[in-house]
């Protein structure tokens, strides 16, 4: 009985030592309101970001689709029309000009270049004419003059190097001198020391520029070695087309 009373007294004495130090209370209404406002703002921000990202990708995909359709249409149009030859493109361009002429070299073994009209893609329109192997200018204006000479040379080492030249010359009554003058000139060197005997060498000389020409002017094209000329129509030619009338 004595032990029982001691234990009871100890429990009673310790009761004053261990007292609750944290008191639970109800959360503030203002704190809850701010939390709700923050959550709503975060949801709205995420929604706007999602809409923006979706709009960007939809426009990007749509743009790619339009570009792809455009390229497909271009390819289909090109395939339906077939390959376009440069000579054919030149003829189409000439149809939109005021005057034009495009000549091919004759395949005959002449000592000089002989130009021909109405063969393959060669033509003349708008008053430009081939007369006595010369192009005659019909009226004053700006003209684009061009020409190309293609060569096939079989080199002989005993002869050493050779020079090939192609020039377009001009005669005009309006010029101070009656002598024929070079409008354009090109030179290529072939058959150098490194080339083997009988080795074929292929060279091309292209000329082209814009000139102010006058009615009655005459243009001619010549080379220093007709023997080496490749007479295919796409390789050796001579032509003029008008860009504008004289102002």
XYZ file of N, CA and C in Angstrom:
741
model
N 0.835 -1.215 0.000
C 0.000 0.000 0.000
C 0.856 1.245 0.000
N 1.965 1.193 0.641
C 2.853 2.359 0.690
C 3.445 2.694 -0.679
N 3.857 1.647 -1.415
C 4.403 1.854 -2.782
C 3.380 2.480 -3.726
N 2.212 2.125 -3.580
C 1.121 2.642 -4.420
C 0.949 4.131 -4.234
N 1.024 4.587 -3.048
C 0.864 6.014 -2.793
C 2.036 6.812 -3.327
N 3.234 6.265 -3.331
C 4.419 6.975 -3.867
C 4.294 7.181 -5.356
N 3.894 6.157 -6.092
C 3.740 6.246 -7.562
C 2.695 7.270 -7.934
N 1.645 7.285 -7.238
C 0.562 8.223 -7.509
C 1.010 9.648 -7.268
N 1.818 9.822 -6.203
C 2.305 11.176 -5.925
C 3.259 11.672 -7.012
N 4.088 10.764 -7.531
C 5.025 11.156 -8.594
C 4.286 11.582 -9.854
N 3.294 10.836 -10.235
C 2.514 11.182 -11.420
C 1.807 12.524 -11.261
N 1.364 12.737 -10.041
C 0.696 14.012 -9.802
C 1.682 15.165 -9.851
N 2.920 14.909 -9.328
C 3.932 15.966 -9.336
C 4.435 16.284 -10.734
N 4.540 15.296 -11.603
C 5.057 15.508 -12.969
C 4.023 16.164 -13.873
N 2.806 16.146 -13.470
C 1.755 16.706 -14.315
C 1.951 18.167 -14.617
N 2.585 18.903 -13.728
C 2.792 20.332 -13.975
C 3.958 20.644 -14.868
N 4.838 19.606 -15.086
C 6.047 19.835 -15.915
C 5.730 19.743 -17.381
N 5.068 18.672 -17.838
C 4.782 18.437 -19.269
C 3.438 19.040 -19.623
N 3.502 20.315 -20.038
C 2.299 21.012 -20.470
C 2.400 21.319 -21.964
N 1.303 21.364 -22.644
C 1.291 21.615 -24.099
C 1.836 23.010 -24.398
N 2.810 23.039 -25.296
C 3.442 24.316 -25.661
C 2.952 24.844 -27.003
N 2.308 23.994 -27.863
C 1.786 24.395 -29.184
C 0.285 24.312 -29.129
N -0.311 25.426 -29.479
C -1.766 25.454 -29.459
C -2.277 25.520 -30.893
N -3.107 24.571 -31.245
C -3.678 24.541 -32.605
C -4.727 25.614 -32.708
N -4.694 26.295 -33.847
C -5.681 27.334 -34.074
C -6.252 27.235 -35.475
N -7.316 27.901 -35.822
C -7.936 27.866 -37.134
C -7.147 28.777 -38.077
N -6.924 28.340 -39.394
C -6.189 29.165 -40.362
C -6.918 30.465 -40.644
N -6.130 31.508 -40.990
C -6.680 32.824 -41.289
C -7.444 32.805 -42.608
N -8.594 33.513 -42.663
C -9.372 33.593 -43.903
C -8.603 34.338 -45.007
N -7.813 35.346 -44.641
C -7.029 36.098 -45.627
C -5.984 35.229 -46.296
N -5.315 34.327 -45.507
C -4.313 33.418 -46.055
C -4.937 32.492 -47.094
N -6.104 31.945 -46.786
C -6.786 31.054 -47.736
C -7.175 31.805 -49.005
N -7.561 33.037 -48.906
C -7.961 33.814 -50.088
C -6.781 34.023 -51.045
N -5.604 34.342 -50.454
C -4.425 34.531 -51.306
C -4.004 33.245 -52.001
N -4.155 32.130 -51.300
C -3.809 30.847 -51.921
C -4.725 30.543 -53.106
N -6.003 30.841 -52.952
C -6.958 30.592 -54.040
C -6.655 31.486 -55.236
N -6.351 32.789 -54.966
C -6.017 33.719 -56.054
C -4.764 33.263 -56.787
N -3.746 32.812 -56.076
C -2.508 32.345 -56.693
C -2.737 31.133 -57.575
N -3.577 30.197 -57.083
C -3.860 28.995 -57.869
C -4.586 29.351 -59.161
N -5.564 30.262 -59.065
C -6.301 30.675 -60.267
C -5.366 31.351 -61.274
N -4.457 32.212 -60.780
C -3.516 32.897 -61.676
C -2.583 31.898 -62.375
N -2.111 30.895 -61.624
C -1.218 29.891 -62.197
C -1.928 29.080 -63.272
N -3.179 28.721 -63.008
C -3.943 27.961 -64.009
C -4.161 28.792 -65.269
N -4.480 30.091 -65.081
C -4.697 30.966 -66.238
C -3.420 31.129 -67.055
N -2.275 31.268 -66.357
C -0.995 31.421 -67.043
C -0.658 30.180 -67.864
N -0.878 29.010 -67.289
C -0.615 27.761 -68.012
C -1.527 27.636 -69.226
N -2.776 28.058 -69.085
C -3.720 27.972 -70.201
C -3.281 28.863 -71.354
N -2.865 30.111 -71.028
C -2.406 31.033 -72.071
C -1.166 30.488 -72.768
N -0.222 29.941 -71.994
C 1.000 29.374 -72.584
C 0.666 28.208 -73.502
N -0.281 27.361 -73.081
C -0.662 26.210 -73.906
C -1.283 26.651 -75.221
N -2.156 27.665 -75.133
C -2.789 28.176 -76.358
C -1.740 28.779 -77.293
N -0.765 29.533 -76.754
C 0.274 30.145 -77.573
C 1.137 29.107 -78.269
N 1.530 28.070 -77.540
C 2.355 27.014 -78.124
C 1.585 26.280 -79.218
N 0.330 25.976 -78.941
C -0.493 25.281 -79.944
C -0.648 26.138 -81.202
N -0.870 27.458 -81.026
C -1.021 28.347 -82.179
C 0.254 28.395 -83.011
N 1.424 28.451 -82.353
C 2.702 28.511 -83.067
C 2.906 27.262 -83.919
N 2.700 26.084 -83.301
C 2.940 24.850 -84.041
C 1.937 24.656 -85.168
N 0.682 25.065 -84.959
C -0.313 24.932 -86.018
C 0.047 25.804 -87.212
N 0.500 27.055 -86.941
C 0.894 27.936 -88.042
C 2.152 27.434 -88.726
N 3.101 26.909 -87.944
C 4.331 26.381 -88.515
C 4.044 25.195 -89.432
N 3.205 24.279 -88.970
C 2.861 23.098 -89.772
C 2.108 23.512 -91.030
N 1.174 24.471 -90.874
C 0.413 24.933 -92.027
C 1.330 25.593 -93.061
N 2.310 26.384 -92.585
C 3.254 27.016 -93.502
C 4.089 25.992 -94.248
N 4.562 24.969 -93.524
C 5.330 23.910 -94.175
C 4.482 23.183 -95.210
N 3.202 22.964 -94.888
C 2.319 22.261 -95.818
C 2.106 23.083 -97.081
N 1.911 24.411 -96.928
C 1.729 25.274 -98.091
C 2.982 25.294 -98.954
N 4.158 25.372 -98.308
C 5.411 25.373 -99.056
C 5.599 24.068 -99.813
N 5.275 22.960 -99.151
C 5.411 21.660 -99.800
C 4.482 21.538 -100.996
N 3.247 22.035 -100.829
C 2.303 21.989 -101.947
C 2.789 22.855 -103.107
N 3.369 24.010 -102.773
C 3.896 24.884 -103.821
C 5.036 24.224 -104.583
N 5.961 23.585 -103.833
C 7.073 22.911 -104.503
C 6.572 21.751 -105.343
N 5.589 21.026 -104.839
C 5.039 19.901 -105.592
C 4.395 20.384 -106.888
N 3.680 21.513 -106.805
C 3.043 22.055 -108.010
C 4.094 22.471 -109.043
N 5.196 23.090 -108.566
C 6.251 23.493 -109.481
C 6.893 22.280 -110.144
N 7.164 21.243 -109.351
C 7.761 20.039 -109.913
C 6.834 19.370 -110.915
N 5.532 19.328 -110.576
C 4.575 18.725 -111.482
C 4.498 19.505 -112.788
N 4.498 20.838 -112.684
C 4.455 21.666 -113.887
C 5.690 21.448 -114.748
N 6.862 21.362 -114.088
C 8.099 21.145 -114.833
C 8.106 19.780 -115.503
N 7.619 18.757 -114.779
C 7.610 17.404 -115.334
C 6.637 17.289 -116.495
N 5.516 18.023 -116.411
C 4.543 17.973 -117.497
C 5.068 18.664 -118.747
N 5.816 19.755 -118.555
C 6.346 20.482 -119.694
C 7.581 19.823 -120.276
N 8.266 18.996 -119.475
C 9.477 18.347 -119.934
C 10.680 19.261 -119.761
N 11.906 18.752 -120.002
C 13.109 19.569 -119.845
C 13.135 20.713 -120.854
N 13.605 21.881 -120.391
C 13.661 23.071 -121.236
C 15.091 23.261 -121.719
N 15.280 23.253 -123.023
C 16.604 23.432 -123.602
C 16.972 24.913 -123.572
N 18.240 25.247 -123.305
C 18.644 26.664 -123.279
C 18.308 27.395 -124.575
N 18.449 26.718 -125.711
C 18.121 27.360 -126.979
C 16.626 27.701 -127.040
N 15.795 26.797 -126.488
C 14.355 27.047 -126.476
C 14.027 28.229 -125.557
N 14.721 28.320 -124.412
C 14.511 29.449 -123.508
C 14.900 30.753 -124.186
N 15.981 30.719 -124.965
C 16.415 31.915 -125.675
C 15.361 32.327 -126.703
N 14.779 31.336 -127.388
C 13.744 31.642 -128.370
C 12.514 32.257 -127.695
N 12.139 31.735 -126.506
C 10.999 32.291 -125.778
C 11.274 33.727 -125.347
N 12.511 33.992 -124.885
C 12.879 35.353 -124.498
C 12.801 36.294 -125.693
N 13.256 35.806 -126.832
C 13.249 36.635 -128.034
C 11.833 36.992 -128.449
N 10.886 36.097 -128.195
C 9.496 36.385 -128.569
C 8.934 37.580 -127.816
N 9.525 37.897 -126.661
C 9.058 39.035 -125.860
C 9.840 40.308 -126.140
N 10.825 40.240 -127.032
C 11.630 41.408 -127.340
C 11.120 42.061 -128.620
N 11.621 43.261 -128.884
C 11.195 44.013 -130.064
C 11.822 43.452 -131.335
N 13.079 43.008 -131.232
C 13.774 42.446 -132.393
C 14.843 41.490 -131.884
N 15.046 40.387 -132.610
C 16.037 39.407 -132.188
C 16.450 38.548 -133.366
N 17.671 38.026 -133.258
C 18.174 37.096 -134.260
C 19.142 36.133 -133.576
N 19.050 34.862 -133.944
C 19.944 33.840 -133.389
C 20.375 32.935 -134.540
N 21.686 32.803 -134.742
C 22.229 32.103 -135.899
C 23.083 30.914 -135.474
N 23.090 29.897 -136.332
C 23.960 28.741 -136.148
C 25.044 28.752 -137.220
N 26.147 28.089 -136.926
C 27.220 28.015 -137.904
C 26.938 26.862 -138.868
N 27.282 27.066 -140.131
C 27.100 26.030 -141.137
C 28.048 24.866 -140.865
N 27.573 23.666 -141.160
C 28.414 22.480 -140.955
C 29.387 22.231 -142.084
N 29.339 23.036 -143.112
C 30.254 22.857 -144.237
C 31.678 23.227 -143.834
N 32.628 22.596 -144.476
C 34.037 22.847 -144.169
C 34.528 24.088 -144.915
N 34.004 25.231 -144.536
C 34.444 26.489 -145.147
C 35.708 26.982 -144.458
N 36.355 27.905 -145.113
C 37.575 28.468 -144.520
C 37.255 29.472 -143.421
N 36.017 29.968 -143.383
C 35.584 30.907 -142.359
C 34.199 30.496 -141.868
N 33.755 31.121 -140.804
C 32.436 30.794 -140.246
C 31.336 31.304 -141.171
N 30.433 30.410 -141.557
C 29.289 30.783 -142.382
C 28.040 30.596 -141.531
N 27.268 31.680 -141.328
C 26.109 31.640 -140.458
C 24.838 31.357 -141.252
N 23.936 30.588 -140.629
C 22.699 30.200 -141.301
C 21.506 30.519 -140.394
N 20.357 30.739 -141.033
C 19.108 31.067 -140.351
C 18.066 29.988 -140.668
N 17.017 29.936 -139.835
C 15.908 28.992 -140.026
C 16.367 27.535 -140.004
N 17.348 27.241 -139.160
C 17.800 25.861 -138.960
C 17.754 25.576 -137.468
N 17.110 24.465 -137.087
C 16.922 24.124 -135.677
C 16.254 25.302 -134.954
N 16.946 25.883 -133.963
C 16.382 26.983 -133.184
C 16.848 28.358 -133.666
N 17.451 28.429 -134.811
C 17.847 29.744 -135.325
C 16.629 30.467 -135.889
N 16.635 31.807 -135.810
C 15.466 32.595 -136.230
C 15.873 34.056 -136.380
N 14.962 34.839 -136.947
C 15.118 36.292 -136.990
C 13.730 36.917 -136.950
N 13.552 37.952 -136.083
C 12.270 38.638 -135.955
C 12.518 40.121 -135.710
N 11.515 40.922 -136.008
C 11.551 42.336 -135.649
C 12.467 43.203 -136.471
N 12.918 42.720 -137.636
C 13.742 43.567 -138.505
C 15.224 43.232 -138.513
N 15.731 42.534 -137.496
C 17.125 42.088 -137.516
C 17.268 40.998 -138.586
N 18.268 41.167 -139.472
C 18.404 40.250 -140.607
C 19.844 39.809 -140.803
N 19.969 38.635 -141.429
C 21.269 38.126 -141.842
C 21.454 38.456 -143.320
N 22.452 39.291 -143.610
C 22.746 39.678 -144.990
C 24.250 39.596 -145.215
N 24.642 38.818 -146.229
C 26.060 38.675 -146.593
C 26.899 38.239 -145.393
N 26.324 37.309 -144.605
C 27.006 36.733 -143.433
C 27.204 37.747 -142.311
N 26.399 38.830 -142.330
C 26.454 39.847 -141.291
C 25.050 40.107 -140.759
N 24.972 40.512 -139.487
C 23.701 40.917 -138.885
C 23.544 42.416 -139.074
N 22.414 42.822 -139.642
C 22.156 44.239 -139.913
C 21.174 44.778 -138.879
N 21.516 45.889 -138.244
C 20.692 46.512 -137.203
C 19.591 47.353 -137.857
N 18.317 47.145 -137.461
C 17.213 47.847 -138.127
C 16.932 49.252 -137.607
N 17.303 49.554 -136.353
C 16.972 50.868 -135.779
C 17.914 51.182 -134.627
N 17.982 52.470 -134.276
C 18.828 52.887 -133.152
C 18.284 52.305 -131.848
N 19.178 51.926 -130.941
C 18.735 51.422 -129.656
C 19.828 50.677 -128.913
N 19.432 50.095 -127.764
C 20.339 49.263 -126.978
C 20.125 47.802 -127.365
N 21.233 47.099 -127.602
C 21.174 45.711 -128.043
C 22.129 44.862 -127.210
N 21.705 43.633 -126.950
C 22.606 42.659 -126.331
C 23.188 41.809 -127.451
N 24.511 41.808 -127.567
C 25.234 41.070 -128.607
C 25.955 39.900 -127.938
N 25.847 38.720 -128.505
C 26.447 37.546 -127.877
C 26.926 36.556 -128.946
N 27.779 35.662 -128.532
C 28.251 34.611 -129.431
C 29.060 33.592 -128.661
N 29.141 32.398 -129.211
C 29.932 31.330 -128.585
C 30.589 30.483 -129.665
N 31.834 30.116 -129.413
C 32.564 29.218 -130.300
C 33.113 28.060 -129.479
N 32.844 26.842 -129.934
C 33.335 25.639 -129.256
C 34.368 24.955 -130.156
N 35.444 24.501 -129.540
C 36.558 23.938 -130.299
C 36.880 22.527 -129.819
N 37.298 21.704 -130.759
C 37.867 20.385 -130.455
C 39.204 20.294 -131.182
N 40.279 20.278 -130.398
C 41.621 20.327 -130.956
C 42.364 19.045 -130.607
N 42.956 18.417 -131.599
C 43.830 17.263 -131.375
C 45.267 17.769 -131.444
N 45.889 17.785 -130.302
C 47.194 18.431 -130.179
C 48.307 17.589 -130.783
N 49.270 18.281 -131.362
C 50.483 17.676 -131.883
C 51.641 18.308 -131.123
N 52.342 17.486 -130.359
C 53.397 18.010 -129.490
C 54.492 18.727 -130.273
N 54.648 18.377 -131.547
C 55.707 18.998 -132.334
C 55.374 20.445 -132.700
N 54.076 20.793 -132.663
C 53.669 22.137 -133.026
C 53.705 23.116 -131.849
N 53.744 22.604 -130.635
C 53.744 23.474 -129.469
C 52.356 24.034 -129.192
N 52.279 25.059 -128.329
C 50.992 25.630 -127.956
C 50.334 26.402 -129.092
N 48.996 26.492 -129.012
C 48.234 27.218 -130.023
C 47.263 28.171 -129.334
N 46.894 29.197 -130.058
C 45.912 30.151 -129.554
C 44.660 30.110 -130.419
N 43.518 30.091 -129.750
C 42.230 30.133 -130.428
C 41.571 31.464 -130.090
N 41.000 32.112 -131.076
C 40.340 33.389 -130.825
C 38.975 33.404 -131.509
N 38.048 34.103 -130.854
C 36.702 34.298 -131.392
C 36.346 35.754 -131.147
N 35.926 36.460 -132.208
C 35.673 37.882 -132.060
C 34.395 38.285 -132.807
N 33.750 39.300 -132.269
C 32.588 39.911 -132.914
C 32.978 41.340 -133.276
N 32.903 41.645 -134.553
C 33.330 42.971 -135.021
C 32.133 43.804 -135.451
N 32.351 45.115 -135.547
C 31.274 46.087 -135.770
C 31.694 47.092 -136.822
N 30.787 47.325 -137.764
C 30.992 48.375 -138.752
C 29.807 49.320 -138.684
N 30.072 50.646 -138.641
C 29.000 51.621 -138.518
C 29.329 52.880 -139.296
N 28.325 53.381 -140.005
C 28.494 54.658 -140.693
C 28.562 55.818 -139.702
N 28.042 55.583 -138.469
C 28.046 56.640 -137.452
C 29.385 56.727 -136.717
N 30.265 55.756 -136.937
C 31.550 55.758 -136.232
C 32.500 56.772 -136.868
N 33.431 57.319 -136.068
C 34.390 58.289 -136.617
C 35.241 57.700 -137.731
N 35.516 56.380 -137.621
C 36.352 55.740 -138.629
C 35.531 54.698 -139.382
N 35.819 54.520 -140.637
C 35.110 53.541 -141.460
C 35.653 52.132 -141.259
N 36.735 51.996 -140.500
C 37.324 50.676 -140.284
C 36.428 49.840 -139.366
N 36.449 48.557 -139.628
C 35.716 47.621 -138.766
C 36.424 47.506 -137.416
N 35.645 47.507 -136.333
C 36.214 47.471 -134.978
C 35.704 46.247 -134.235
N 36.502 45.779 -133.288
C 36.088 44.664 -132.449
C 35.158 45.171 -131.341
N 33.990 44.574 -131.253
C 33.126 44.817 -130.101
C 33.511 43.891 -128.959
N 33.725 42.629 -129.298
C 34.046 41.602 -128.301
C 35.116 40.681 -128.864
N 35.991 40.220 -127.964
C 37.066 39.330 -128.405
C 37.481 38.418 -127.254
N 37.671 37.148 -127.569
C 38.130 36.195 -126.558
C 39.219 35.307 -127.112
N 40.182 34.945 -126.251
C 41.321 34.131 -126.668
C 41.543 33.019 -125.652
N 41.837 31.815 -126.150
C 42.196 30.679 -125.302
C 43.471 30.033 -125.833
N 44.338 29.612 -124.907
C 45.563 28.890 -125.269
C 45.351 27.399 -125.041
N 45.756 26.584 -126.030
C 45.581 25.134 -125.937
C 46.877 24.438 -126.316
N 46.889 23.122 -126.079
C 48.025 22.269 -126.447
C 49.323 22.734 -125.791
N 49.262 22.879 -124.479
C 50.462 23.234 -123.735
C 51.380 22.015 -123.625
N 52.546 22.225 -123.017
C 53.565 21.168 -122.960
C 53.079 19.935 -122.207
N 52.146 20.104 -121.264
C 51.675 18.978 -120.459
C 50.698 18.073 -121.212
N 50.209 18.518 -122.363
C 49.239 17.749 -123.131
C 49.957 16.707 -123.974
N 49.428 15.488 -123.968
C 50.035 14.411 -124.745
C 49.723 14.560 -126.220
N 50.528 13.925 -127.045
C 50.333 13.969 -128.489
C 49.009 13.293 -128.858
N 48.284 13.906 -129.774
C 46.985 13.429 -130.272
C 45.893 13.438 -129.194
N 46.153 14.035 -128.072
C 45.111 14.143 -127.043
C 44.112 15.233 -127.442
N 42.810 14.913 -127.303
C 41.762 15.871 -127.673
C 41.569 16.889 -126.550
N 41.524 18.151 -126.929
C 41.305 19.248 -125.995
C 40.042 19.989 -126.426
N 39.142 20.240 -125.456
C 37.880 20.936 -125.747
C 37.900 22.291 -125.047
N 37.588 23.322 -125.802
C 37.563 24.676 -125.256
C 36.330 25.418 -125.765
N 35.853 26.379 -124.947
C 34.705 27.198 -125.312
C 35.037 28.664 -125.039
N 34.687 29.513 -125.987
C 34.818 30.961 -125.805
C 33.418 31.559 -125.933
N 32.959 32.214 -124.862
C 31.645 32.871 -124.892
C 31.841 34.375 -124.758
N 31.085 35.126 -125.548
C 31.146 36.587 -125.529
C 29.738 37.143 -125.384
N 29.592 38.250 -124.679
C 28.278 38.866 -124.552
C 28.347 40.185 -123.799
N 27.657 41.212 -124.315
C 27.619 42.528 -123.654
C 26.548 43.374 -124.327
N 26.198 44.509 -123.666
C 25.183 45.435 -124.171
C 25.871 46.606 -124.869
N 25.331 46.978 -126.052
C 25.899 48.087 -126.826
C 24.789 48.979 -127.366
N 25.134 50.256 -127.546
C 24.242 51.183 -128.254
C 24.613 51.110 -129.732
N 23.668 50.667 -130.543
C 23.904 50.501 -131.974
C 22.929 51.379 -132.758
N 23.259 51.567 -134.040
C 22.498 52.493 -134.869
C 21.999 51.801 -136.132
N 20.958 52.355 -136.688
C 20.364 51.792 -137.894
C 21.419 51.655 -138.999
N 21.488 50.469 -139.580
C 22.444 50.207 -140.648
C 23.764 49.632 -140.167
N 24.005 49.604 -138.856
C 25.235 48.979 -138.340
C 25.266 47.503 -138.728
N 26.486 46.982 -138.900
C 26.648 45.580 -139.285
C 27.585 44.876 -138.307
N 27.200 43.667 -137.925
C 27.989 42.856 -136.987
C 28.365 41.537 -137.652
N 29.579 41.089 -137.388
C 30.033 39.799 -137.910
C 30.833 39.082 -136.831
N 30.882 37.754 -136.929
C 31.617 36.943 -135.954
C 32.561 36.011 -136.698
N 33.795 35.903 -136.205
C 34.813 35.119 -136.892
C 35.770 34.493 -135.887
N 36.459 33.466 -136.356
C 37.478 32.784 -135.544
C 38.765 32.684 -136.349
N 39.875 32.491 -135.654
C 41.153 32.392 -136.355
C 41.437 30.983 -136.865
N 40.614 29.994 -136.454
C 40.855 28.629 -136.915
C 39.528 27.893 -137.051
N 38.981 27.919 -138.254
C 37.694 27.276 -138.518
C 37.803 25.753 -138.425
N 38.977 25.192 -138.624
C 39.141 23.739 -138.655
C 38.722 23.086 -137.354
N 38.949 23.751 -136.238
C 38.683 23.152 -134.930
C 37.266 23.427 -134.406
N 36.467 24.169 -135.141
C 35.134 24.549 -134.675
C 34.206 23.337 -134.624
N 33.487 23.211 -133.502
C 32.416 22.225 -133.367
C 31.134 22.876 -133.870
N 30.593 22.370 -134.972
C 29.484 23.035 -135.658
C 28.114 22.664 -135.108
N 28.025 21.951 -133.992
C 26.713 21.656 -133.424
C 26.019 22.966 -133.042
N 24.698 23.000 -133.282
C 23.947 24.247 -133.093
C 23.960 24.751 -131.659
N 24.092 23.845 -130.702
C 24.099 24.253 -129.297
C 25.480 24.677 -128.811
N 26.494 24.539 -129.656
C 27.864 24.806 -129.218
C 28.494 26.032 -129.872
N 28.107 26.331 -131.111
C 28.665 27.500 -131.788
C 27.510 28.299 -132.379
N 27.384 29.577 -131.941
C 26.260 30.397 -132.388
C 26.611 31.876 -132.276
N 25.699 32.710 -132.797
C 25.919 34.157 -132.870
C 24.547 34.811 -132.891
N 24.353 35.881 -132.097
C 23.027 36.474 -132.064
C 22.998 37.867 -131.459
N 21.831 38.510 -131.606
C 21.587 39.857 -131.096
C 20.119 39.959 -130.726
N 19.797 40.657 -129.631
C 18.399 41.034 -129.410
C 18.340 42.439 -128.812
N 17.263 43.122 -129.197
C 17.097 44.515 -128.811
C 16.518 44.622 -127.415
N 17.089 45.508 -126.616
C 16.607 45.753 -125.260
C 15.703 46.973 -125.186
N 16.014 48.020 -125.956
C 15.214 49.241 -125.904
C 15.506 50.090 -127.124
N 14.504 50.873 -127.525
C 14.703 51.843 -128.596
C 15.497 53.027 -128.050
N 16.139 53.743 -128.958
C 16.893 54.929 -128.557
C 15.933 55.993 -128.056
N 16.298 56.648 -126.956
C 15.429 57.684 -126.378
C 15.725 59.039 -127.009
